[in-house]
Coordinates of C-alpha atoms and ligand atoms in Angstrom, one line a residue:
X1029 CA -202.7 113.2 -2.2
X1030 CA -201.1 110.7 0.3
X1031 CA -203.1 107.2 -0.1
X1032 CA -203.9 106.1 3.2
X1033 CA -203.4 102.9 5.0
X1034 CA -204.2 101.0 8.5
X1035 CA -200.9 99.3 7.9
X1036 CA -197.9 100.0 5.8
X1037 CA -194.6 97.5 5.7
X1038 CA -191.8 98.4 4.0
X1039 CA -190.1 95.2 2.8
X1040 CA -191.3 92.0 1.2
X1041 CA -189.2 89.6 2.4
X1042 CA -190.0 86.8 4.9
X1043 CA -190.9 88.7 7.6
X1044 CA -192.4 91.6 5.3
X1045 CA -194.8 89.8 3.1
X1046 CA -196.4 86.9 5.6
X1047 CA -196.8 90.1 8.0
X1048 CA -198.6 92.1 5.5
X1049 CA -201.0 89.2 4.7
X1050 CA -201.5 88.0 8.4
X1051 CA -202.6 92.2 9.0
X1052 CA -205.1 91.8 5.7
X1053 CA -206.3 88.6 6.7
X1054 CA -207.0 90.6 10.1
X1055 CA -209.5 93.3 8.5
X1056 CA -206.5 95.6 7.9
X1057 CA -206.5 97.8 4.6
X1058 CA -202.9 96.9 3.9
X1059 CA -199.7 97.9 1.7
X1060 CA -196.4 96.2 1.9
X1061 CA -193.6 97.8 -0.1
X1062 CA -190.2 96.6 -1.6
X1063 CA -187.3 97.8 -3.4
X1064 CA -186.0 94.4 -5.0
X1065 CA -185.9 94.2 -8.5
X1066 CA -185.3 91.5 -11.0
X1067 CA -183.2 91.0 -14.0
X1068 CA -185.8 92.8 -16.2
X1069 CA -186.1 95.6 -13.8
X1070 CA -189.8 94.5 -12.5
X1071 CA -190.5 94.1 -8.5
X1072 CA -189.4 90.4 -7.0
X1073 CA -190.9 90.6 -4.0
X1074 CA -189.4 87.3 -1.2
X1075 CA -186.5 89.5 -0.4
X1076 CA -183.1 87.9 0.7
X1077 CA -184.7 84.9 1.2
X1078 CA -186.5 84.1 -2.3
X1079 CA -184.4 86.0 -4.4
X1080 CA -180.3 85.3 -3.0
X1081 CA -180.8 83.3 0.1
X1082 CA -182.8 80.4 1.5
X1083 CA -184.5 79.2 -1.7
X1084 CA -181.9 79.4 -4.5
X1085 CA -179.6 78.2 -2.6
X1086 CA -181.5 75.0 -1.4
X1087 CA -182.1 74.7 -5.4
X1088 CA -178.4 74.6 -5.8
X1089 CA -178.1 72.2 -3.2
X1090 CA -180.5 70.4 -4.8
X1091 CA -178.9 69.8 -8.0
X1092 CA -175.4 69.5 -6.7
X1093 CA -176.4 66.6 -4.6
X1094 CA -178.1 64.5 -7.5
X1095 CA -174.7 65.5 -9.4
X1096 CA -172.9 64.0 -6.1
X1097 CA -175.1 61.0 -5.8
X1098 CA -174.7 60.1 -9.3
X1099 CA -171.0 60.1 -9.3
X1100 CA -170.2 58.6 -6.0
X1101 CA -173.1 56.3 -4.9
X1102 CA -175.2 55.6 -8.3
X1103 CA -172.4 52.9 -8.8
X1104 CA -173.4 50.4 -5.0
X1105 CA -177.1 50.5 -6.5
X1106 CA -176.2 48.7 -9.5
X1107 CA -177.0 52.1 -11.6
X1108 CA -174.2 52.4 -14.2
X1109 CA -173.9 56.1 -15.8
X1110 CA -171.7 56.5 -19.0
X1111 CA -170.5 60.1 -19.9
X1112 CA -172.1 62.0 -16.6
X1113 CA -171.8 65.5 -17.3
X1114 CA -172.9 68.9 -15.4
X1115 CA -174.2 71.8 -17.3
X1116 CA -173.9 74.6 -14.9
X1117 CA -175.9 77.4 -17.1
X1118 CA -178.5 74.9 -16.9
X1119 CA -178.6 74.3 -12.8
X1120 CA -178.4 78.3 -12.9
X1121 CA -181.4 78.8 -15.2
X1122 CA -183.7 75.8 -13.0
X1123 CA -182.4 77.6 -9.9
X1124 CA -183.6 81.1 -11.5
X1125 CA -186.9 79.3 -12.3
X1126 CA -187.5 78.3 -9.0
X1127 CA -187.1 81.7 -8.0
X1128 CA -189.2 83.5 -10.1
X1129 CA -192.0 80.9 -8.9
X1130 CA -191.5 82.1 -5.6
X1131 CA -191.5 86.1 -6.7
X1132 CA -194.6 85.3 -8.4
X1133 CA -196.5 83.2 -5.7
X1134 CA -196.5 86.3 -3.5
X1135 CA -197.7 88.6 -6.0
X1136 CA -200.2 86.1 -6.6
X1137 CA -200.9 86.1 -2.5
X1138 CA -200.9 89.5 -2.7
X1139 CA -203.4 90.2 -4.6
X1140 CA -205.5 87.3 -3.3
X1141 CA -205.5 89.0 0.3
X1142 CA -205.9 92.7 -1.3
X1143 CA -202.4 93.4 -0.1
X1144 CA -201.2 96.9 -2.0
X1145 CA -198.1 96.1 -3.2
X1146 CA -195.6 99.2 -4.3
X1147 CA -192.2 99.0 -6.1
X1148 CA -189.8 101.4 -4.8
X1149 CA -187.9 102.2 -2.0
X1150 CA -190.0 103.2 1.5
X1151 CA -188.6 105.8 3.8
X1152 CA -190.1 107.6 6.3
X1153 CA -191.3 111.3 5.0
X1154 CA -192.8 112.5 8.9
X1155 CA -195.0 111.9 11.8
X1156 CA -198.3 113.0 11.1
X1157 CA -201.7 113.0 13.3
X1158 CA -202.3 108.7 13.7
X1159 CA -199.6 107.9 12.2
X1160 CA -196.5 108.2 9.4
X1161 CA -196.1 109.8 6.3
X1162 CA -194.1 107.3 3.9
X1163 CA -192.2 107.6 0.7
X1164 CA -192.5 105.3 -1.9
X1165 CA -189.3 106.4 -4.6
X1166 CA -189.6 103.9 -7.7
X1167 CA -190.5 104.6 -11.5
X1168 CA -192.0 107.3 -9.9
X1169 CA -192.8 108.8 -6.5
X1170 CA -195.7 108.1 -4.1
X1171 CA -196.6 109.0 -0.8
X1172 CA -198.8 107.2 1.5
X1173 CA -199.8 107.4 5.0
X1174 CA -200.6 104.6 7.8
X1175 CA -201.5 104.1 11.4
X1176 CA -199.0 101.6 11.8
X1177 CA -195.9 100.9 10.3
X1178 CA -193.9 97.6 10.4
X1179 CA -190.1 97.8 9.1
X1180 CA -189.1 94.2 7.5
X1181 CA -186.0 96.0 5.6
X1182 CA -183.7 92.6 6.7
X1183 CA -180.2 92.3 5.8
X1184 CA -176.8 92.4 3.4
X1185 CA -174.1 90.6 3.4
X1186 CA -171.0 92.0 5.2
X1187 CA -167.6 93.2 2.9
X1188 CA -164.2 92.6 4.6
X1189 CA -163.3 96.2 5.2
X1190 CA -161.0 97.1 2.2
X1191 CA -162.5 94.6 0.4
X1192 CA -165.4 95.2 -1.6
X1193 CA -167.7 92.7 -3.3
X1194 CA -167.5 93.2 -7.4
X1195 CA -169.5 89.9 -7.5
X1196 CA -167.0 88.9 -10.2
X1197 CA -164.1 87.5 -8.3
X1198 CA -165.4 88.8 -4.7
X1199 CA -168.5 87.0 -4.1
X1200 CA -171.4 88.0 -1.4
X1201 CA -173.8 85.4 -1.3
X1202 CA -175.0 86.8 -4.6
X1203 CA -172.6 86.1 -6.3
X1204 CA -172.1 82.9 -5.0
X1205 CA -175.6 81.7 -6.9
X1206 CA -174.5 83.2 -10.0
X1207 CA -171.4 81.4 -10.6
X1208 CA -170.7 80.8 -14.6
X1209 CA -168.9 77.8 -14.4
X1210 CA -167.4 75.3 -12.0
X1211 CA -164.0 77.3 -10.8
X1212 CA -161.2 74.9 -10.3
X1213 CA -160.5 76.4 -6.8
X1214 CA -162.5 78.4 -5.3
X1215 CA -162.2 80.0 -1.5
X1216 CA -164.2 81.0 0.9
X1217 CA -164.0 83.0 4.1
X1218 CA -165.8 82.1 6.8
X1219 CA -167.4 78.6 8.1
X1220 CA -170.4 79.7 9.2
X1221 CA -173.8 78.8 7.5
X1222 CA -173.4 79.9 4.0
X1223 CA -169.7 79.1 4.0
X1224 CA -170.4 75.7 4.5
X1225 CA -173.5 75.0 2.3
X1226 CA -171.8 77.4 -0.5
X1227 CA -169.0 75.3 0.2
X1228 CA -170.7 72.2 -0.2
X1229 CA -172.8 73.2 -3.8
X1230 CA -169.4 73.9 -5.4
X1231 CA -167.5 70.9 -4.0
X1232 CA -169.6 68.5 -5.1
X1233 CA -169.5 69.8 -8.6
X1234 CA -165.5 69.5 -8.1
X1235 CA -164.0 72.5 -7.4
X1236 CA -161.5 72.0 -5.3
X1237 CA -162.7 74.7 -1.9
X1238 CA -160.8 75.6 0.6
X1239 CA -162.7 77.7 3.6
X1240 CA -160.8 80.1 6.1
X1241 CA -162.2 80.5 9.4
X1242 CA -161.0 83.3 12.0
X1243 CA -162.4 81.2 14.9
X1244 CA -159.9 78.0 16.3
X1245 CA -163.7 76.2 16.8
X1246 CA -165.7 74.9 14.0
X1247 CA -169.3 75.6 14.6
X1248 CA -169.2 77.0 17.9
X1249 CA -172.9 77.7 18.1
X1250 CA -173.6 74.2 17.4
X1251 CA -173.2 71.1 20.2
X1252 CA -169.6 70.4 20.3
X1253 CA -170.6 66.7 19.6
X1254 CA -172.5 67.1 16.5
X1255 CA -170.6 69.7 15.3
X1256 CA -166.9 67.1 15.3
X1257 CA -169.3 64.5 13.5
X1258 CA -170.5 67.2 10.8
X1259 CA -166.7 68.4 10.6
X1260 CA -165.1 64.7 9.8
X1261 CA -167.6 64.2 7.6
X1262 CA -167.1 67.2 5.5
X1263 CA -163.1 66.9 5.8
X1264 CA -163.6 63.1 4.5
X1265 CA -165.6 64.9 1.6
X1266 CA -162.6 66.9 0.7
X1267 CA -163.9 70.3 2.3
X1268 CA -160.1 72.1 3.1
X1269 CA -161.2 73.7 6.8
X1270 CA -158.9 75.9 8.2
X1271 CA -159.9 77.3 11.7
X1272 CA -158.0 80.5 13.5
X1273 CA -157.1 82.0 11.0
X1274 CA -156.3 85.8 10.2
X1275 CA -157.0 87.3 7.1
X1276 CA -154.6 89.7 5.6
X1277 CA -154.5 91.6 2.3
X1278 CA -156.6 90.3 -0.7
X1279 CA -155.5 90.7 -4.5
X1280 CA -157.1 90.6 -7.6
X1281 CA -156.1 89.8 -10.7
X1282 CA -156.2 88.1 -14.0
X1283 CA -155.6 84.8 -12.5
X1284 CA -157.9 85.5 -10.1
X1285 CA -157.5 85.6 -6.3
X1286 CA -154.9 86.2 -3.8
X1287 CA -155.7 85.6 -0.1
X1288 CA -152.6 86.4 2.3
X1289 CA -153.7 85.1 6.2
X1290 CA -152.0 83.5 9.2
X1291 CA -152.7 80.2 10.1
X1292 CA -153.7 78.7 13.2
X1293 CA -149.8 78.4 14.1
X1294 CA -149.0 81.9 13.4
X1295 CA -147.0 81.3 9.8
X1296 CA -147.7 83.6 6.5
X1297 CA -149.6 81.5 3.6
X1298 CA -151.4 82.2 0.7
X1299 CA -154.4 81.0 -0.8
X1300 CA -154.7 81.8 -4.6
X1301 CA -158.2 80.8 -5.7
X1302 CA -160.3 81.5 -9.0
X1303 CA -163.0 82.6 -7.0
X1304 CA -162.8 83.7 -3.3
X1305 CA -166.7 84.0 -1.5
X1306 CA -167.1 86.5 1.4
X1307 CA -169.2 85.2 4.1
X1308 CA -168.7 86.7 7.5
X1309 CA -172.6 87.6 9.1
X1310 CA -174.9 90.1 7.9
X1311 CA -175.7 94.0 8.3
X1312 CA -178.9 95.2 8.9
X1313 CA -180.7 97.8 6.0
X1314 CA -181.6 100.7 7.5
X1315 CA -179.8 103.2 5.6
X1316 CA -182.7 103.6 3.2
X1317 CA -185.1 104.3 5.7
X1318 CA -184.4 107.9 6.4
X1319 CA -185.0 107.0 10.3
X1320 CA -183.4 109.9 11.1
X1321 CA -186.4 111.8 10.2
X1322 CA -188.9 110.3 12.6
X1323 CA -186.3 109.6 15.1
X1324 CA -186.4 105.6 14.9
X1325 CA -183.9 104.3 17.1
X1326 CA -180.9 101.7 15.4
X1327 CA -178.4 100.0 17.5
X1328 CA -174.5 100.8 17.0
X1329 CA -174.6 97.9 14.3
X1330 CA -177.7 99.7 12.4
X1331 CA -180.2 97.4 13.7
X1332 CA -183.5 98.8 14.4
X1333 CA -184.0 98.7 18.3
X1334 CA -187.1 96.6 19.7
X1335 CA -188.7 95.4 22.8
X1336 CA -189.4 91.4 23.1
X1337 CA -192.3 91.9 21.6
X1338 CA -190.6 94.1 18.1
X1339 CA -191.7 97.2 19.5
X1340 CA -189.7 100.2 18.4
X1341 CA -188.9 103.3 20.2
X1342 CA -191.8 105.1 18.3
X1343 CA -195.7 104.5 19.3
X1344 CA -197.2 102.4 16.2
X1345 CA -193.5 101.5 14.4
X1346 CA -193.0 97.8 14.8
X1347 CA -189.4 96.0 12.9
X1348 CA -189.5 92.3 12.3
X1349 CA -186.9 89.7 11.0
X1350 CA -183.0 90.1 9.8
X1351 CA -183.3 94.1 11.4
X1352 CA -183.7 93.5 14.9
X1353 CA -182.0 91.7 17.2
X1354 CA -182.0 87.4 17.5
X1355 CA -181.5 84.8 14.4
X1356 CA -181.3 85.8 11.1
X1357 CA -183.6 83.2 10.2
X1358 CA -186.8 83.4 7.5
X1359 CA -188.9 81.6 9.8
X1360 CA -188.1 83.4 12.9
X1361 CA -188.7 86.6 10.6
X1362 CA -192.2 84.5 9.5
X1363 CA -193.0 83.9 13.5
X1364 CA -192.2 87.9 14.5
X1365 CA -194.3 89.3 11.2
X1366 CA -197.5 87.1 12.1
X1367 CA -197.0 88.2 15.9
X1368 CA -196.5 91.8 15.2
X1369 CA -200.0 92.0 12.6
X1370 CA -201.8 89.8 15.3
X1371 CA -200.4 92.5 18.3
X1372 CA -201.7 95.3 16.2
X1373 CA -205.2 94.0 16.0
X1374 CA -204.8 93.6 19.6
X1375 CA -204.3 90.1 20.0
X1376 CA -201.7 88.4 22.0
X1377 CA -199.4 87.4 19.4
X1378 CA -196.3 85.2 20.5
X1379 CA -192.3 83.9 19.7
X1380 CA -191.5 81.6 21.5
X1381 CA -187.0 82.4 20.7
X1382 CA -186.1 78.3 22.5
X1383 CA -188.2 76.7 20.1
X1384 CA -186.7 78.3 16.8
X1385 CA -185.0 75.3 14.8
X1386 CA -181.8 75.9 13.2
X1387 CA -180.6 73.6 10.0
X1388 CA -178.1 73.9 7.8
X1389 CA -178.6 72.1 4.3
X1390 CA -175.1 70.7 4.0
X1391 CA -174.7 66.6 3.4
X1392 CA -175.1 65.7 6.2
X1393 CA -177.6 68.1 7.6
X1394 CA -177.4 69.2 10.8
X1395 CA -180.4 70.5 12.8
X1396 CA -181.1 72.1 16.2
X1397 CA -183.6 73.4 18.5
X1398 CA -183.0 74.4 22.2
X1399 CA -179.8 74.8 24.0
X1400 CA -176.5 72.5 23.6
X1401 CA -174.7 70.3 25.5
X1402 CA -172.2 73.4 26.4
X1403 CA -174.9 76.1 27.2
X1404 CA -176.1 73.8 29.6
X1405 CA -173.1 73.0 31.5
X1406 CA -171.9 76.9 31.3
X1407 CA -175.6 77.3 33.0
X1408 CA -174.8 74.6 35.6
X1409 CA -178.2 72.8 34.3
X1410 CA -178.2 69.1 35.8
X1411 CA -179.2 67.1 32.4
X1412 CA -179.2 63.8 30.6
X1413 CA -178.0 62.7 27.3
X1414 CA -179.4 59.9 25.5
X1415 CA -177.5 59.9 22.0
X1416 CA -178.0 57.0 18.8
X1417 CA -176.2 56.8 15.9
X1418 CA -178.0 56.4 11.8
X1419 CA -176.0 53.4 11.5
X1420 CA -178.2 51.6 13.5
X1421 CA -181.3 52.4 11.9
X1422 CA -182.6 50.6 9.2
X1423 CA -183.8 53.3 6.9
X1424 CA -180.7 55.4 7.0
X1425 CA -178.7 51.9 5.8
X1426 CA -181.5 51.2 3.2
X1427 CA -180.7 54.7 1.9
X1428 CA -177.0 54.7 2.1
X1429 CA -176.7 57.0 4.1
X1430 CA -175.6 56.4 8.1
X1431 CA -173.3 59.4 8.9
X1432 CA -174.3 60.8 12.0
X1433 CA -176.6 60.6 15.1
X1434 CA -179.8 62.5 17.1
X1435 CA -178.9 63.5 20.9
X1436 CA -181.5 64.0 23.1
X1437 CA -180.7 66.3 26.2
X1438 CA -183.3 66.0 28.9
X1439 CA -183.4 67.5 32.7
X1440 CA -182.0 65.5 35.2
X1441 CA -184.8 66.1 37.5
X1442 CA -187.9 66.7 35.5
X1443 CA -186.9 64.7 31.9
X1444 CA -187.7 67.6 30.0
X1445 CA -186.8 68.2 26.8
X1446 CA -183.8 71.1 26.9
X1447 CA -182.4 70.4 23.5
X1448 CA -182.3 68.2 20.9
X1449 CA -179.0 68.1 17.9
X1450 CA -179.1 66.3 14.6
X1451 CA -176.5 65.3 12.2
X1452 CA -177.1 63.2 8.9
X1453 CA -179.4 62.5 6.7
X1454 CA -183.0 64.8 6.5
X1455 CA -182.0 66.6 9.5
X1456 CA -184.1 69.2 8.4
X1457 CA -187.4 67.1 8.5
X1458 CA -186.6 65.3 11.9
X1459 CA -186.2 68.4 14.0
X1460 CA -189.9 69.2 13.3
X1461 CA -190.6 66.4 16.0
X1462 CA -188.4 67.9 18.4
X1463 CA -189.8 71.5 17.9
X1464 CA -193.2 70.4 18.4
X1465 CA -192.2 68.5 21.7
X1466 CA -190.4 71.5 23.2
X1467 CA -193.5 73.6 22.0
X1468 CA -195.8 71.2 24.6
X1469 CA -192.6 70.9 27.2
X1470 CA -192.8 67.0 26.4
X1471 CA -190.5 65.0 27.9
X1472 CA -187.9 62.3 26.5
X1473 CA -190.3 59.5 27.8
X1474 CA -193.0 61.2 26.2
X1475 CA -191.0 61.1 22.5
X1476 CA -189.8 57.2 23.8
X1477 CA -193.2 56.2 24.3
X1478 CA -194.4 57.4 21.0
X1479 CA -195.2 54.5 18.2
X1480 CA -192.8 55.8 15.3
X1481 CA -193.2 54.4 11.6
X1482 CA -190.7 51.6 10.7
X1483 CA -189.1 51.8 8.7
X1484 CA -188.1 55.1 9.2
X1485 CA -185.7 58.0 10.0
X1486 CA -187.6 59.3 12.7
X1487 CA -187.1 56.0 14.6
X1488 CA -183.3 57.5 15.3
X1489 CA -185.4 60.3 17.4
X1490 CA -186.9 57.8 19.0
X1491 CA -184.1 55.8 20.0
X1492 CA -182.3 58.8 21.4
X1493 CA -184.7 59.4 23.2
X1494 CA -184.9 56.3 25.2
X1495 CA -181.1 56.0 25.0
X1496 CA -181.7 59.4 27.8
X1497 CA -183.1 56.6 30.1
X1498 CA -180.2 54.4 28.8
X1499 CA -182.9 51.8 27.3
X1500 CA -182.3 52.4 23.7
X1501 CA -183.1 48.9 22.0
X1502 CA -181.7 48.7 19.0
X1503 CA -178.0 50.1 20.1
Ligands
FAD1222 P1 -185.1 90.1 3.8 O1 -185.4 88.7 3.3 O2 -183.7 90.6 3.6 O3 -186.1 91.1 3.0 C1 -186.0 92.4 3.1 C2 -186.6 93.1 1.9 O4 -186.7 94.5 2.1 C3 -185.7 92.9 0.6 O5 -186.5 92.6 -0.5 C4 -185.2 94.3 0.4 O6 -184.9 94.6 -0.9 C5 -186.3 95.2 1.0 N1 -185.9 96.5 1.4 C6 -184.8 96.9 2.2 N2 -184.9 98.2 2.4 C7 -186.0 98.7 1.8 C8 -186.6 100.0 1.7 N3 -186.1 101.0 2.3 N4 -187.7 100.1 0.9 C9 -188.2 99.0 0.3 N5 -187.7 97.8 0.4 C10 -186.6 97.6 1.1 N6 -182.8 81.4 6.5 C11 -183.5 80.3 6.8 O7 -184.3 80.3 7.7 N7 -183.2 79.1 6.1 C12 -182.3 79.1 5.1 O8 -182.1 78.0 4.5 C13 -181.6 80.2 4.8 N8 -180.7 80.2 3.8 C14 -180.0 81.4 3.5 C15 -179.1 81.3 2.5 C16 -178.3 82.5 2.2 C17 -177.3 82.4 1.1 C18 -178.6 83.7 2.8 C19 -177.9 85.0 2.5 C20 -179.6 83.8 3.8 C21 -180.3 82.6 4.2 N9 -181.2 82.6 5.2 C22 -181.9 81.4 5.5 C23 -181.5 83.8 6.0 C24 -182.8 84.4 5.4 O9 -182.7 84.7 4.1 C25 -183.2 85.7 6.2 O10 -183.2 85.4 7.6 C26 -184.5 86.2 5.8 O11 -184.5 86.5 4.4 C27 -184.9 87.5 6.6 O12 -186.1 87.9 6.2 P2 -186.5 89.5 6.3 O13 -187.9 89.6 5.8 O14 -186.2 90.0 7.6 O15 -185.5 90.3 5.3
NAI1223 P1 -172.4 83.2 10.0 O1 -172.5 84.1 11.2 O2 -173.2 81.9 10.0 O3 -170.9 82.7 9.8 C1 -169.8 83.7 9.7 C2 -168.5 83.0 10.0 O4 -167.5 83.9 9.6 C3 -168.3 82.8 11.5 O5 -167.9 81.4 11.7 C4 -167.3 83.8 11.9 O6 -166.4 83.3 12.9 C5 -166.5 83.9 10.6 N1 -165.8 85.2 10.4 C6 -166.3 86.4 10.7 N2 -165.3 87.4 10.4 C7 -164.2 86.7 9.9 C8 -163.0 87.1 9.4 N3 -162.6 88.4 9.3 N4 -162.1 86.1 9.0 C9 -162.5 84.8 9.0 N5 -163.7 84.4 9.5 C10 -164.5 85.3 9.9 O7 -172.7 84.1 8.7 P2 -172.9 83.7 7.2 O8 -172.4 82.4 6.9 O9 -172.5 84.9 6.5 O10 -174.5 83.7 7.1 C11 -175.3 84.8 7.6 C12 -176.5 84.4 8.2 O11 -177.4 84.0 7.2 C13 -176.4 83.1 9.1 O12 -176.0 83.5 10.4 C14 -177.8 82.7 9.1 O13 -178.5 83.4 10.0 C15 -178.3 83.0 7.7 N6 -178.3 81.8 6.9 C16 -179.0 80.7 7.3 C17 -179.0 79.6 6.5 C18 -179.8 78.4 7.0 O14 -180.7 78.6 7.8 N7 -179.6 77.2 6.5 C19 -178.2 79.4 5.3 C20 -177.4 80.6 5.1 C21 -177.4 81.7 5.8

């Protein structure tokens, strides 16, 4: 007997789970599905995101940076520390903790919205009248049937063809959160997002990490302006960044790893490393899915095909997050799951793609929302740019911390808010003030006009913002 549903949504990740418990909050009898298991073989529901992404990675980041501060900067407080040490089974086993809080939060939600949550794999079994036939395969196998379907099956990391990840010496972002011990070199391909904050956690615990790029810019979705700040500061750090770069043939052994590339120039070099972490983008899941056997339409890259508003190709099949096109993001995965539930109960639900904030958790952050200085000029937008610098803000010299700037990018004619770019210290926090701004189409005055706490970070925002009218005051 097939147990039926108004909603089923195979996967538990971001996009997943917050859909699942937007639909039951809605009325819906709901059950949400994942595959992901733990190290005892019991479900771990938070997908990519809880379980190798987002939040064990922050918690690396996290302990890393204490280890950082305590070495470099304890000393200019007056804070002496005899016999600093770094127990890295220990940061593991916090950052495993952390974790399995998370994994056990959304059982908890779970059963607090009367979400039916499943352990197995979901694929589709058949259309049947109002609706889909779905597999559960797990200890053993179930089948249910809902009206509506919502895929949040997200993504994997992506091998180098010939190249496959044992997670021993060839690290996917996996790996890269399970590392033993501190390796004395360590490499990664790729500058991108986990490149760099990867980069960063095993850096600071002194490895020595040299990252290979294939593109001759660093950051090239990020505005060229912030992005050279974030790249001197992480070369003055002792990050080894080489840009356009191709890699060649890649050799394990006992010593550990061999990386033959090109440089820049054009000249052969190696790259022998202890440890060499593969992060070049993201494929979408859908293999599991049997999609074949309800016809869902995938993209050539395996991504499940939607409309604007994550509408498949079949009536009633919605995909959310890391599987369809845009950002692989958790919160723009959050924004599409709530949409999707509140579109199936028939109301309007809404993602709004310029006002998804970007950050990457590297020291120092760097955060975005809206379009860059380069987008804009490609566009042949007239703009303004009002731009001020953490080292003339009073907080970020009380904390010790004044790499970096906010810019502000405005309409010439208007004074809207088109963009606005963050690097230093809690980037991440800041850019809430911009999102909310470009949410109400504010303007720079309106951010200038705004009493800001002092002292505070926040103050930098405001200060770029007047700097747009070139009346900053305190630069
Ligand atoms: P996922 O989180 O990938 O979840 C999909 C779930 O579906 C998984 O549990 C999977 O096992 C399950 N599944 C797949 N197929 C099936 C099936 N057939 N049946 C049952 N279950 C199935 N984003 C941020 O916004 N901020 C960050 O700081 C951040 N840091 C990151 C750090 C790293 C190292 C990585 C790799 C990613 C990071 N991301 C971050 C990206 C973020 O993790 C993803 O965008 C997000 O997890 C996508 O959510 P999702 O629900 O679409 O998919
Ligand atoms: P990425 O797309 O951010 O970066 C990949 C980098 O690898 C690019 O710079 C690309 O030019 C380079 N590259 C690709 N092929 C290459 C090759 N053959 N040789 C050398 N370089 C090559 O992808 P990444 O870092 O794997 O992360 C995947 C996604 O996960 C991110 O795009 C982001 O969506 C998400 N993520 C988000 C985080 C956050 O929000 N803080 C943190 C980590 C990941």
């Amino acid at each position: 007997m097939s147990k039926q549903f108004d909603v089923i949504v195979i996967g538990a990740g971001p996009g997943g789970y917050i859909a699942a418990i937007r639909a039951a909050q809605l009325g819906f009898k709901v059950a949400c599905i994942d595959e992901w298991k733990n190290d005892k073989g019991g479900p771990a529901p938070g997908g990519t995101c809880t379980n190798v992404g987002c939040i064990p990675s922050k918690a690396l980041l996290q302990s890393s940076e204490h280890f950082d501060q305590a070495s470099h900067h304890f000393a200019e407080h007056g804070i002496g520390v005899k016999g600093l040490s770094m127990d890295v089974s220990t940061m593991v086993a916090r950052k495993d903790l952390v974790v399995k809080q998370n994994n056990d939060g959304i059982l908890y939600l779970f059963k607090k919205n009367k979400v039916s949550f499943f352990h197995g794999r979901g694929s589709f079994a058949k259309a049947v009248e109002g609706g889909y036939e779905i597999l559960v395969t797990g200890a053993a196998t179930e089948s249910l049937t809902g009206k509506q379907v919502i895929v949040a099956t997200g993504s994997r990391a992506r091998a180098l063809p010939g190249t496959p990840f044992d997670e021993e010496s060839i690290l996917s972002n996996d790996g890269a959160l399970r590392i033993g011990a501190v390796p004395k070199k360590l490499g990664l391909i790729g500058s991108g997002v986990i490149g760099l904050e990867m980069g960063s956690v095993w850096r600071r615990l002194g490895a020595e990490v040299t990252i290979l790029e294939g593109l001759p810019t660093f950051l090239g979705a990020v505005d060229e302006q912030i992005a050279k700040e974030a790249h001197k500061a992480f070369i003055k750090q002792g990050l080894k960044i080489e840009l356009g770069v191709k890699v060649g043939a890649i050799k394990t052994g006992k010593k550990g790893v061999s990386i033959a590339y090109e440089n820049a120039k054009g000249e052969a070099q190696t790259l022998d490393v202890d440890k060499l972490i593969i992060s070049i983008g993201r494929l979408a899941n859908t293999e599991g899915l049997n999609a074949e056997a309800v016809g869902l339409k995938l993209d050539e890259r395996g991504l499940v095909v939607v409309d604007d508003d994550c509408r498949t190709n079949l009536p009633g099949v919605w995909a959310v997050g890391d599987v369809v096109r845009g950002p692989m993001l958790a919160h723009k995965a959050e924004e599409e799951g709530v949409a999707v539930a509140e579109r199936i109960a028939g109301q309007h639900g809404h993602v709004n793609f310029n006002t998804v904030p970007w950050v990457i958790y590297t020291s120092p952050e760097i955060a975005w929302v809206g379009q860059t200085e380069q987008q804009l000029k490609a566009a042949g937008r007239a703009y303004k740019a009002g731009t001020f610098p953490f080292l003339a803000n009073g907080r970020a010299r009380a904390l010790g911390d004044t790499t970096g700037m906010v810019k502000f990018l405005a309409d010439a004619a208007t004074d809207e808010i088109l963009g606005v770019h963050i690097v230093g210290p809690m980037a991440s926090e800041l850019i809430a003030e911009a999102v909310v701004a470009m949410e109400f189409r504010a303007s720079s005055e309106d951010i200038a006009r705004i009493c800001h706490a002092h002292p505070s970070l926040s103050e930098a925002t405001k200060e770029a913002a007047l700097a747009v009218d070139k009346r900053s005051l305190n630069f």
